[in-house]
mmCIF file of C-alpha atoms and ligand atoms in Angstrom:
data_model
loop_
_atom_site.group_PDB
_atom_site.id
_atom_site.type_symbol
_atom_site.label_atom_id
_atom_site.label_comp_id
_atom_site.label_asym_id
_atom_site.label_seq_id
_atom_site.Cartn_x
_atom_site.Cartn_y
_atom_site.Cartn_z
ATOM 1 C CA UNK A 1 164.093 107.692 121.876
ATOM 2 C CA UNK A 2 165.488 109.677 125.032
ATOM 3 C CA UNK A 3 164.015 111.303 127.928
ATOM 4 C CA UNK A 4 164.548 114.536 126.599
ATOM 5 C CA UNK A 5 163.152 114.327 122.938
ATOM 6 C CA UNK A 6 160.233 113.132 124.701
ATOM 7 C CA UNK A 7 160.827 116.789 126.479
ATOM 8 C CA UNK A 8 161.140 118.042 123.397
ATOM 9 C CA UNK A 9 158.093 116.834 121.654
ATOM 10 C CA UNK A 10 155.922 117.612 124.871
ATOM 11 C CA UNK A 11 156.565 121.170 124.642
ATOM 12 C CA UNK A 12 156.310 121.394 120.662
ATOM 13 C CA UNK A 13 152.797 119.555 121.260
ATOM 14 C CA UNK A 14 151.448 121.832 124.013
ATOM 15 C CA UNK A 15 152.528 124.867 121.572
ATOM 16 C CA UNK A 16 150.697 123.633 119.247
ATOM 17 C CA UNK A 17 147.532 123.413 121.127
ATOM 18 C CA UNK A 18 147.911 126.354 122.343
ATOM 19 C CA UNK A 19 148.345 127.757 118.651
ATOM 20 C CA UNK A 20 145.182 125.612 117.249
ATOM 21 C CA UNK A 21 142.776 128.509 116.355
ATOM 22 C CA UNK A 22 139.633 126.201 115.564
ATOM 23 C CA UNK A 23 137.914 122.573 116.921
ATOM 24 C CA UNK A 24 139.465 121.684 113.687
ATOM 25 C CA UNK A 25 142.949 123.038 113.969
ATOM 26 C CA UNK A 26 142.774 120.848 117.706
ATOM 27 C CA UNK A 27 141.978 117.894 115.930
ATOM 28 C CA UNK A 28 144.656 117.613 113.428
ATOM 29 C CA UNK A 29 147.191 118.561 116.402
ATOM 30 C CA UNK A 30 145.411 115.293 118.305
ATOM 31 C CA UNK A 31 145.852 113.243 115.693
ATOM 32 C CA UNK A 32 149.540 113.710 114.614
ATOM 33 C CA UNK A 33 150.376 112.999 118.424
ATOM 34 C CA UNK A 34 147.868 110.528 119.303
ATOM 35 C CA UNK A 35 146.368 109.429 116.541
ATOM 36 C CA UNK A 36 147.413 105.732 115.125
ATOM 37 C CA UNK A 37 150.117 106.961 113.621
ATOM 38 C CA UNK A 38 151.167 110.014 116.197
ATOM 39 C CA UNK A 39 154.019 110.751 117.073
ATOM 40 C CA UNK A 40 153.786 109.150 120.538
ATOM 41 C CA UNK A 41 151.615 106.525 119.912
ATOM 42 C CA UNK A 42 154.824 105.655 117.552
ATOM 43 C CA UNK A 43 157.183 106.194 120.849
ATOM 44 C CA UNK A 44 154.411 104.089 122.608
ATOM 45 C CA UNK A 45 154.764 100.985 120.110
ATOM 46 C CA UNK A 46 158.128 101.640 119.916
ATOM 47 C CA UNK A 47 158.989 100.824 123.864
ATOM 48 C CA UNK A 48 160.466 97.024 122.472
ATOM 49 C CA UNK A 49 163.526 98.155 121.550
ATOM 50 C CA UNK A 50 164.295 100.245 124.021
ATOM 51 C CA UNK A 51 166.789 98.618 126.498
ATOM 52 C CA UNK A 52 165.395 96.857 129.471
ATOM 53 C CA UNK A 53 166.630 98.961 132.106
ATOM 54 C CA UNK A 54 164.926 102.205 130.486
ATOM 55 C CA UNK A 55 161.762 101.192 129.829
ATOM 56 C CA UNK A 56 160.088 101.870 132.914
ATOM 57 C CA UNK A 57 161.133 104.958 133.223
ATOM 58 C CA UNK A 58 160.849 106.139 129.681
ATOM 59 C CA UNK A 59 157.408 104.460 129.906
ATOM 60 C CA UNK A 60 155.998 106.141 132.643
ATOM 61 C CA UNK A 61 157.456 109.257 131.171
ATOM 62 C CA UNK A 62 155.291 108.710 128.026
ATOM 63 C CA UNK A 63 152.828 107.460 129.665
ATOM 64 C CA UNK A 64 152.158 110.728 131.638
ATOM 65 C CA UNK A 65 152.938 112.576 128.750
ATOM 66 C CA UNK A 66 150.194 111.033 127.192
ATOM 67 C CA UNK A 67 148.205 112.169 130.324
ATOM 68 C CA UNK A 68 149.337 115.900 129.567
ATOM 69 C CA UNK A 69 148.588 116.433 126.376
ATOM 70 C CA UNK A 70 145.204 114.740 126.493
ATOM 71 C CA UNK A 71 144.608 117.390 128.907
ATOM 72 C CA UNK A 72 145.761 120.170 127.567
ATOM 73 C CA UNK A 73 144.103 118.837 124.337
ATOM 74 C CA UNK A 74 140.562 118.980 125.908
ATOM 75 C CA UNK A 75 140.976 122.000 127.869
ATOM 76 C CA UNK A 76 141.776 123.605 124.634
ATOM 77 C CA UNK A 77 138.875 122.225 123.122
ATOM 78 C CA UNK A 78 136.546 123.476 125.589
ATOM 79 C CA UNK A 79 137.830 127.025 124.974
ATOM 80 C CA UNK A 80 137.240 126.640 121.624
ATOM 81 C CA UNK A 81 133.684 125.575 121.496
ATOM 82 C CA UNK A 82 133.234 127.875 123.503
ATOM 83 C CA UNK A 83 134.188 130.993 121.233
ATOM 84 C CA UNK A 84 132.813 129.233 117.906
ATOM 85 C CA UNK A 85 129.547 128.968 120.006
ATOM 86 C CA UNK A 86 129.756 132.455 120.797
ATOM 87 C CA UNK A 87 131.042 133.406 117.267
ATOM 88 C CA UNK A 88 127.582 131.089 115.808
ATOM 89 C CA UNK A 89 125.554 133.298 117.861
ATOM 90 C CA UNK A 90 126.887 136.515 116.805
ATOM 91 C CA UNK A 91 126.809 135.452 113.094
ATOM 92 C CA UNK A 92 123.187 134.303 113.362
ATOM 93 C CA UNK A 93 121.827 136.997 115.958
ATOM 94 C CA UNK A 94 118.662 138.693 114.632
ATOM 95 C CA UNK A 95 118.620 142.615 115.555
ATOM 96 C CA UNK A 96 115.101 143.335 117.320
ATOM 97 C CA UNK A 97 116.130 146.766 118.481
ATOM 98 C CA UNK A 98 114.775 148.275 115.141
ATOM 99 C CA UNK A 99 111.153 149.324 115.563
ATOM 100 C CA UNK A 100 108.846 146.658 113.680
ATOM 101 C CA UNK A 101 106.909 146.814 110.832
ATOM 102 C CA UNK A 102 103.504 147.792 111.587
ATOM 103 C CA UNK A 103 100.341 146.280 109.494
ATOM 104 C CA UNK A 104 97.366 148.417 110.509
ATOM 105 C CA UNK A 105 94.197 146.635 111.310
ATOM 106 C CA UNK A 106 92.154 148.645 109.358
ATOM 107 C CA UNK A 107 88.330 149.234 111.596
ATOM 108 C CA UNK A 108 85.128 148.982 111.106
ATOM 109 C CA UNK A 109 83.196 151.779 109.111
ATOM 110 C CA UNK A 110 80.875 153.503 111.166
ATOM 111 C CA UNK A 111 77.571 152.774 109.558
ATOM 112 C CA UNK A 112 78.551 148.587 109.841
ATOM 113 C CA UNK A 113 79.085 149.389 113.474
ATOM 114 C CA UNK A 114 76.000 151.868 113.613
ATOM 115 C CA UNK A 115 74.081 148.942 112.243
ATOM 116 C CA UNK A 116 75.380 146.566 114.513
ATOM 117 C CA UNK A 117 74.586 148.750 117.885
ATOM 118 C CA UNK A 118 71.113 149.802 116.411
ATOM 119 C CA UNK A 119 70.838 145.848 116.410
ATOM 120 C CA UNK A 120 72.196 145.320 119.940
ATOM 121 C CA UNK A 121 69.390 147.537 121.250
ATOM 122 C CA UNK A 122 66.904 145.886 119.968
ATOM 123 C CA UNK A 123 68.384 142.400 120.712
ATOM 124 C CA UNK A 124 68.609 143.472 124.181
ATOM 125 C CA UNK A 125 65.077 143.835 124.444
ATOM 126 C CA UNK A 126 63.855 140.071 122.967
ATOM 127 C CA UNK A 127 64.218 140.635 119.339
ATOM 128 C CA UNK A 128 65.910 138.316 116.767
ATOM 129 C CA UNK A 129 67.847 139.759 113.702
ATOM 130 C CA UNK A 130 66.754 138.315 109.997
ATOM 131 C CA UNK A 131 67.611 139.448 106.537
ATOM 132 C CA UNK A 132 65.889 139.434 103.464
ATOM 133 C CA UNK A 133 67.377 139.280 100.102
ATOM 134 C CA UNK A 134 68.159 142.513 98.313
ATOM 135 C CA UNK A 135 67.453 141.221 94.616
ATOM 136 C CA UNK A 136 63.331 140.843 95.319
ATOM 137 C CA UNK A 137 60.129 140.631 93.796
ATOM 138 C CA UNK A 138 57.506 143.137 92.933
ATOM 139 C CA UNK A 139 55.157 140.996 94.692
ATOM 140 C CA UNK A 140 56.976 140.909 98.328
ATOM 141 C CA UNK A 141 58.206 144.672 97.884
ATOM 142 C CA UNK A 142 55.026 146.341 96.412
ATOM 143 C CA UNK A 143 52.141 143.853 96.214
ATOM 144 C CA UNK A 144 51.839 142.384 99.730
ATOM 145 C CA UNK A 145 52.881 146.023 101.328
ATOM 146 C CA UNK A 146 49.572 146.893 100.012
ATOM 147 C CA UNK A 147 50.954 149.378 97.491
ATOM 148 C CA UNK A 148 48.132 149.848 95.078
ATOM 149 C CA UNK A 149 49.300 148.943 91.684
ATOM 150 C CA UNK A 150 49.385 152.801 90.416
ATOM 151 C CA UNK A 151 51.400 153.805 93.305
ATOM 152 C CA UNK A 152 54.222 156.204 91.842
ATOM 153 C CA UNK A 153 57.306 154.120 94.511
ATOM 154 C CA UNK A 154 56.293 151.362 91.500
ATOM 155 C CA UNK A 155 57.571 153.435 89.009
ATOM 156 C CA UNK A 156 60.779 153.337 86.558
ATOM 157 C CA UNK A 157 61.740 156.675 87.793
ATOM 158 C CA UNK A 158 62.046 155.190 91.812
ATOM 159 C CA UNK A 159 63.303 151.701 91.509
ATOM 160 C CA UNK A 160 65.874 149.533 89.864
ATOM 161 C CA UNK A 161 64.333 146.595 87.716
ATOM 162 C CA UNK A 162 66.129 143.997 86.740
ATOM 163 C CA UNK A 163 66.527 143.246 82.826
ATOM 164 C CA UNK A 164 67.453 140.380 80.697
ATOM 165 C CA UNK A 165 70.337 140.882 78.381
ATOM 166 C CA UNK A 166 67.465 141.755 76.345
ATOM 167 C CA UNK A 167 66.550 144.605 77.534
ATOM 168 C CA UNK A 168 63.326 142.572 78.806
ATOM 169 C CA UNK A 169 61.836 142.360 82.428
ATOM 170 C CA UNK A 170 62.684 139.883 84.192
ATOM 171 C CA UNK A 171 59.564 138.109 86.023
ATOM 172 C CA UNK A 172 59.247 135.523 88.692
ATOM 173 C CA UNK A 173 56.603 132.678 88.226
ATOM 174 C CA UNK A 174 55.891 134.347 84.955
ATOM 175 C CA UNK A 175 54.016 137.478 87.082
ATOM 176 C CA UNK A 176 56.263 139.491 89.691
ATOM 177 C CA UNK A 177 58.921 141.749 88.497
ATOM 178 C CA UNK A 178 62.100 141.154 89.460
ATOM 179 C CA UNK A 179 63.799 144.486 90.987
ATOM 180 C CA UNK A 180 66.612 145.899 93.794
ATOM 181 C CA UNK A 181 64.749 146.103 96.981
ATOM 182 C CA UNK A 182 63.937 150.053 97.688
ATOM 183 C CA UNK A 183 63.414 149.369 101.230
ATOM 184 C CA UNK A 184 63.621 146.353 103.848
ATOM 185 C CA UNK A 185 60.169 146.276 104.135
ATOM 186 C CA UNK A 186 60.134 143.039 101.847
ATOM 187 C CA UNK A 187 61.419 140.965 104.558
ATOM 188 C CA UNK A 188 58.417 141.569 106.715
ATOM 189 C CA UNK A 189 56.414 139.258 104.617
ATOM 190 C CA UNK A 190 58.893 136.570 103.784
ATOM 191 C CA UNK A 191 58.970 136.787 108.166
ATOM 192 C CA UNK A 192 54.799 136.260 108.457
ATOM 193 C CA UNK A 193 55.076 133.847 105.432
ATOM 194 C CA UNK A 194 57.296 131.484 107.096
ATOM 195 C CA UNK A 195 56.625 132.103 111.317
ATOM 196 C CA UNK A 196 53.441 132.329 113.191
ATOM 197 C CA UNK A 197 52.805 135.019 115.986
ATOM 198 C CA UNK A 198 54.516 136.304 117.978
ATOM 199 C CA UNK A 199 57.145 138.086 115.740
ATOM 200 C CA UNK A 200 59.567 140.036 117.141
ATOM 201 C CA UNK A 201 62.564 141.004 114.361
ATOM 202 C CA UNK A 202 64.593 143.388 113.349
ATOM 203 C CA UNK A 203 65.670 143.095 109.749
ATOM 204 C CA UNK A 204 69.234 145.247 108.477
ATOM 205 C CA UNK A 205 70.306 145.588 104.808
ATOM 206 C CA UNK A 206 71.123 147.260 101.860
ATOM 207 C CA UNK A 207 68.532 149.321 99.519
ATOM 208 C CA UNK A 208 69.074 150.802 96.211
ATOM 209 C CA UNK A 209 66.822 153.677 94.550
ATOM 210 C CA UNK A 210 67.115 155.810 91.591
ATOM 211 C CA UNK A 211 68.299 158.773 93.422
ATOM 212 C CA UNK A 212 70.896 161.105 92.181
ATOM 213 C CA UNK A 213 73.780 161.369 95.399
ATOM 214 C CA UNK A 214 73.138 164.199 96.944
ATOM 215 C CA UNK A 215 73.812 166.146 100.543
ATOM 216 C CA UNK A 216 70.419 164.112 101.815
ATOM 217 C CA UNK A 217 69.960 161.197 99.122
ATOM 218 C CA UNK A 218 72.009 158.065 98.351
ATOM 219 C CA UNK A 219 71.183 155.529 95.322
ATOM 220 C CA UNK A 220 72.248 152.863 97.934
ATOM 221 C CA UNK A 221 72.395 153.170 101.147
ATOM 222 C CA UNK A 222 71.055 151.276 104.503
ATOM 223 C CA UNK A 223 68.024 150.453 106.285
ATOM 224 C CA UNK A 224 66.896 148.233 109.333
ATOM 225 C CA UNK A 225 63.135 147.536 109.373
ATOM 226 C CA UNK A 226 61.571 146.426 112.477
ATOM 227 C CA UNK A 227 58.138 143.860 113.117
ATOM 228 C CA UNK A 228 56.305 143.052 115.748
ATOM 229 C CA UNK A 229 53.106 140.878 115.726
ATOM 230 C CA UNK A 230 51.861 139.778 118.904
ATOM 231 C CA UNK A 231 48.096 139.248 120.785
ATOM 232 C CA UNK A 232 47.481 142.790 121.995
ATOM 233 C CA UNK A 233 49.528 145.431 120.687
ATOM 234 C CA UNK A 234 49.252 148.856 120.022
ATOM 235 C CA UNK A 235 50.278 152.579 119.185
ATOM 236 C CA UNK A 236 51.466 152.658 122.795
ATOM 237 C CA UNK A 237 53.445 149.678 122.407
ATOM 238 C CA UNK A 238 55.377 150.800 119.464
ATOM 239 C CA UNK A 239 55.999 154.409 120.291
ATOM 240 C CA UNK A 240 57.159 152.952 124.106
ATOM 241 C CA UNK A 241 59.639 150.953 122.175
ATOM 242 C CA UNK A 242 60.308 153.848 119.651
ATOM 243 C CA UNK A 243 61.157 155.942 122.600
ATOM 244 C CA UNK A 244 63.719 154.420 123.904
ATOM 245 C CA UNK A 245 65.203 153.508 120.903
ATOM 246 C CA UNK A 246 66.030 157.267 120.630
ATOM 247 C CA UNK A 247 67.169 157.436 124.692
ATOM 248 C CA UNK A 248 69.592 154.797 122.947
ATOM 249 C CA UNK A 249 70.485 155.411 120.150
ATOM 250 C CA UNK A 250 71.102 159.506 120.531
ATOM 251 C CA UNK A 251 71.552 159.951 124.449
ATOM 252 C CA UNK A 252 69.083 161.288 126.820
ATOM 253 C CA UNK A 253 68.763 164.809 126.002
ATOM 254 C CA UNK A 254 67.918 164.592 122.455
ATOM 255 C CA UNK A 255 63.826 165.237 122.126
ATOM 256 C CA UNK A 256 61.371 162.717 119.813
ATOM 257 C CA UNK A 257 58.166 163.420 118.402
ATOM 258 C CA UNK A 258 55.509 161.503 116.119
ATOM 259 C CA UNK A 259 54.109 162.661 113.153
ATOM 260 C CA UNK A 260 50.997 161.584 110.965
ATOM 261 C CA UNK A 261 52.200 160.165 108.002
ATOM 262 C CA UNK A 262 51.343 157.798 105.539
ATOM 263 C CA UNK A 263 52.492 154.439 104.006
ATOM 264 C CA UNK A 264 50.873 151.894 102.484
ATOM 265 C CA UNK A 265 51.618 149.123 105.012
ATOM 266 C CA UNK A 266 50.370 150.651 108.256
ATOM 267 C CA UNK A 267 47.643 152.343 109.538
ATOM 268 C CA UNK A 268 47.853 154.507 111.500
ATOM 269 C CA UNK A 269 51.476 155.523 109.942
ATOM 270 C CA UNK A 270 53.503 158.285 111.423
ATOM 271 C CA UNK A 271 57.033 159.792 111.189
ATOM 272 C CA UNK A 272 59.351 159.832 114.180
ATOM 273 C CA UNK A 273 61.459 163.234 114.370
ATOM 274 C CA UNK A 274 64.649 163.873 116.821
ATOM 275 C CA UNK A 275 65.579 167.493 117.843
ATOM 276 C CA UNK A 276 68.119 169.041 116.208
ATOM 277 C CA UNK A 277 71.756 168.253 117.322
ATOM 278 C CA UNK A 278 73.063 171.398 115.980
ATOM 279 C CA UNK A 279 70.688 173.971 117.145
ATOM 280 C CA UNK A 280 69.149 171.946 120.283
ATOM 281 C CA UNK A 281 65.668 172.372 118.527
ATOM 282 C CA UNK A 282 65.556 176.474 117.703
ATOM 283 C CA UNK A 283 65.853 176.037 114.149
ATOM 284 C CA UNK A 284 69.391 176.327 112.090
ATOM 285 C CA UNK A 285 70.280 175.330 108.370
ATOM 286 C CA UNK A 286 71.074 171.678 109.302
ATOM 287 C CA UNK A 287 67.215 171.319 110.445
ATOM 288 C CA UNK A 288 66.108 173.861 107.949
ATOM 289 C CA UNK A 289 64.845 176.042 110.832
ATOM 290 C CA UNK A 290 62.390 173.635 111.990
ATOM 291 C CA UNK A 291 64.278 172.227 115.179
ATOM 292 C CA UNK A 292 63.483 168.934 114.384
ATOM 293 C CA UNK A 293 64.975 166.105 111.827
ATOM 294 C CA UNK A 294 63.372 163.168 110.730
ATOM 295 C CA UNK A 295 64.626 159.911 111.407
ATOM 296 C CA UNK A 296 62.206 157.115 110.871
ATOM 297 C CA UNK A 297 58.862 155.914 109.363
ATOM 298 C CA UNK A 298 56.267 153.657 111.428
ATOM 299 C CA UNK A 299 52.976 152.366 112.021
ATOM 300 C CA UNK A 300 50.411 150.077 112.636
ATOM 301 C CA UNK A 301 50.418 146.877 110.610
ATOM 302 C CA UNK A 302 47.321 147.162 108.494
ATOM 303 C CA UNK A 303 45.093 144.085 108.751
ATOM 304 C CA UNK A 304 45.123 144.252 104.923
ATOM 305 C CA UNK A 305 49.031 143.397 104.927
ATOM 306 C CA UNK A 306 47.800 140.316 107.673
ATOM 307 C CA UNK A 307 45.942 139.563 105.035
ATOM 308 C CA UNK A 308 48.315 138.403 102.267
ATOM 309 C CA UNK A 309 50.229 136.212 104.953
ATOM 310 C CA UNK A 310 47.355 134.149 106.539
ATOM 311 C CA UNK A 311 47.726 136.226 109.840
ATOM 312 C CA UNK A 312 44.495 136.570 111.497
ATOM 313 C CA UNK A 313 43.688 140.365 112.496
ATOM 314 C CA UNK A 314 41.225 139.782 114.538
ATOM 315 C CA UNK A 315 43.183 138.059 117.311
ATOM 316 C CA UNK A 316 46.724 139.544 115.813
ATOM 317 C CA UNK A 317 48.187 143.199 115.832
ATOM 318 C CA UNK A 318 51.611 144.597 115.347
ATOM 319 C CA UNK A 319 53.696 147.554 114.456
ATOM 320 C CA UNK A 320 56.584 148.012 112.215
ATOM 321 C CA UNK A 321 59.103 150.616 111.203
ATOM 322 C CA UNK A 322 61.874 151.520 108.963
ATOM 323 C CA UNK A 323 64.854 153.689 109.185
ATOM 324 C CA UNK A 324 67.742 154.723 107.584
ATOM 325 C CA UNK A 325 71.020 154.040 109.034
ATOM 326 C CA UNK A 326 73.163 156.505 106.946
ATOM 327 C CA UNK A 327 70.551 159.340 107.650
ATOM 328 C CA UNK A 328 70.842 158.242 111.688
ATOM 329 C CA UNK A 329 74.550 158.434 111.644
ATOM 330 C CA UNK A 330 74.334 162.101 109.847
ATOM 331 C CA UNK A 331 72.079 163.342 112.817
ATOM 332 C CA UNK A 332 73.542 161.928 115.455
ATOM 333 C CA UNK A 333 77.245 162.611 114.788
ATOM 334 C CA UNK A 334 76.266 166.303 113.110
ATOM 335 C CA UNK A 335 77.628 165.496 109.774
ATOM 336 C CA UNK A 336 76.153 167.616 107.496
ATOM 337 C CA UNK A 337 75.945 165.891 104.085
ATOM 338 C CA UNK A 338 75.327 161.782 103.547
ATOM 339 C CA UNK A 339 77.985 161.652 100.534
ATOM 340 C CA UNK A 340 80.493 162.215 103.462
ATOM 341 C CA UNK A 341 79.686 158.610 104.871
ATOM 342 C CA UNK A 342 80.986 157.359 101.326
ATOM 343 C CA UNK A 343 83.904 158.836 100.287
ATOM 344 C CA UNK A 344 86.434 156.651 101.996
ATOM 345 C CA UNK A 345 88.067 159.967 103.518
ATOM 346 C CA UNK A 346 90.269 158.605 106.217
ATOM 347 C CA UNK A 347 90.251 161.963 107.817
ATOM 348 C CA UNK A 348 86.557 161.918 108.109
ATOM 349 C CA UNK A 349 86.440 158.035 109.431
ATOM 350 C CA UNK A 350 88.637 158.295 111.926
ATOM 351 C CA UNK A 351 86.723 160.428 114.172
ATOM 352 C CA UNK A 352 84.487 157.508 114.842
HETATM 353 N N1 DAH B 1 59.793 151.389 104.007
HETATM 354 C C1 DAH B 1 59.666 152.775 104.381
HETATM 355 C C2 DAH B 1 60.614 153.607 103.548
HETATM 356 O O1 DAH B 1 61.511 153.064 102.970
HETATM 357 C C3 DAH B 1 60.003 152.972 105.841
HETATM 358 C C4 DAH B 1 58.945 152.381 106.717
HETATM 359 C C5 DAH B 1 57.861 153.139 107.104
HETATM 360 C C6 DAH B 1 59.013 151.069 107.123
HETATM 361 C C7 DAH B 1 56.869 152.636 107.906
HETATM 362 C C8 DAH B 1 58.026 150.529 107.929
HETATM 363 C C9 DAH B 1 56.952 151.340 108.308
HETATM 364 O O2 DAH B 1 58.052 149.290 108.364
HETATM 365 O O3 DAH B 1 55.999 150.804 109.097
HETATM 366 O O4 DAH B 1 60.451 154.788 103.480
#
């Protein structure tokens, strides 16, 4: 081989590295030059035969040839990692400039979170929150309330009983009906059943009654009864606390009043009233004129109640309370009819 085929094949080579389009390409160029059978690497084994007084020239000729092209080979290579890395990225970019999908939250209706505040206040001033079952017994929801057994709340017409497939009643320990609670008031006397004095609880839930829905009536809706049995207290005690419930609950310019009342679980019993939110207490069609809307029962614990629960009234006193939370949320936000709170109207929801 001469001097200038060597010439000859250098250039050819470097053309062709220069022409390799991929790694790949670059590879197969590399191997049919220096590879074990390349073209040099052929010139290289070659060098016997060539006549003495060529060889070291021709040798260090192919030699740096060598040199070149292995150069020229890996710059090339470079370059073209370089562009398939760039080309990789491209092909597998991900295009976060379009706005994402959103999955709304959803939040949390406002009588859960009206129950939940209601709680907070009375948390806040040392009482724990309990619940009570809502399938109950005759016995805890009538019986140990001290409602006489001809008391009309008893009756088909105002509670739910719960029947066999029958048709039967149902009956616990062979006596006490089974029914849906019509009140929270229940879980006042599994509370003195199970804990001595003092008490101090607030128990939220569901209730169920035979009502037909209607602008101030719901066949289930919720309550949050309140107990408190302690050495010592009285009337002032529970309308102190009653009081600033309302300050709470319905801001300070809102009015509160008590009302003689009856139930068969307290005595004295009395109805707490808040002034109209509408009217500001002059008398409008939400308050049916009177100024004034009613927003909770209460009372006294009477001894009789003590009684059934092994609490001793001579050294024990208390006071209780129910309310309802739907009725609450109507008065306090203004809305005008309790079937509103259940329709699942977004438009109505999200004002709260
Ligand atoms: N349970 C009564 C009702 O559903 C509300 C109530 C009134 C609860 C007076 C009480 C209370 O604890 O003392 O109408």
């Amino acid at each position: 081989m001469q001097t200038v085929d060597i010439e000859a094949l250098k250039r050819s080579v470097l053309g062709d590295i220069a022409a390799a389009g991929s790694s790949k390409e670059l590879e197969q160029v590399r191997i049919a030059v220096l590879g074990k059978k390349g073209s040099l690497t052929q010139v290289l084994r070659s060098m016997g035969e060539v006549p003495k007084e060529q060889r070291a020239t021709l040798g260090a000729l192919v030699n740096a040839t060598r040199e070149q092209l292995e150069e020229a080979l890996a710059q090339r290579a470079g370059e073209l990692q370089n562009s398939e890395l760039e080309a990789t990225i491209k092909a597998e970019a991900v295009d976060v400039t379009l706005p994402g999908r959103s999955h709304p939250l959803g939040s949390e209706h406002l009588i859960s979170r009206l129950t939940r505040e209601i709680c907070e206040v009375f948390r806040g001033i040392g009482y724990r929150v309990i619940e009570g079952p809502e399938v109950e017994t005759e016995y805890y929801n009538f019986t140990a309330l001290n409602a006489p057994a001809d008391h009309p709340s008893r009756s088909l017409q105002d509670t739910f009983y719960v029947r066999d497939r029958s048709g039967a009643e149902t009956r616990v320990a062979g006596e006490s009906e089974v029914l849906l609670r019509p009140q929270t008031s229940p879980a006042q006397i599994r509370v003195m059943e199970q804990e001595k004095p003092p008490i101090y609880i607030l128990a939220p839930g569901r209730v169920y009654r035979r009502d037909t829905a209607d602008p101030s009536h719901l066949p289930q809706f919720t309550q949050i009864e309140g107990l408190v049995v302690d050495e010592g207290i009285s009337f002032a005690d529970l309308k102190g606390t009653l009081e600033y419930f309302c300050k709470e609950v319905f801001g300070p310019d809102r009015k509160t009043r008590f009302r003689p009342h009856f139930f068969p679980f307290t005595e004295p019993s009395a109805e707490v009233d808040v002034s109209c939110g509408i009217c500001g207490g002059s008398g409008c069609r939400f308050c049916g004129g009177t100024g004034w809307l009613e927003i909770l029962g209460c009372g006294m614990v009477d001894p009789n109640v003590f009684g059934f629960v092994n609490i001793d009234p001579e050294r024990y006193s208390g006071f209780a309370f129910g309310m309802g939370v739907e009725r609450i949320a109507c008065l306090k936000y203004d809305v005008p009819d309790l079937r509103m709170l259940l329709e699942g109207d977004m438009r109505f929801l999200r004002q709260f």
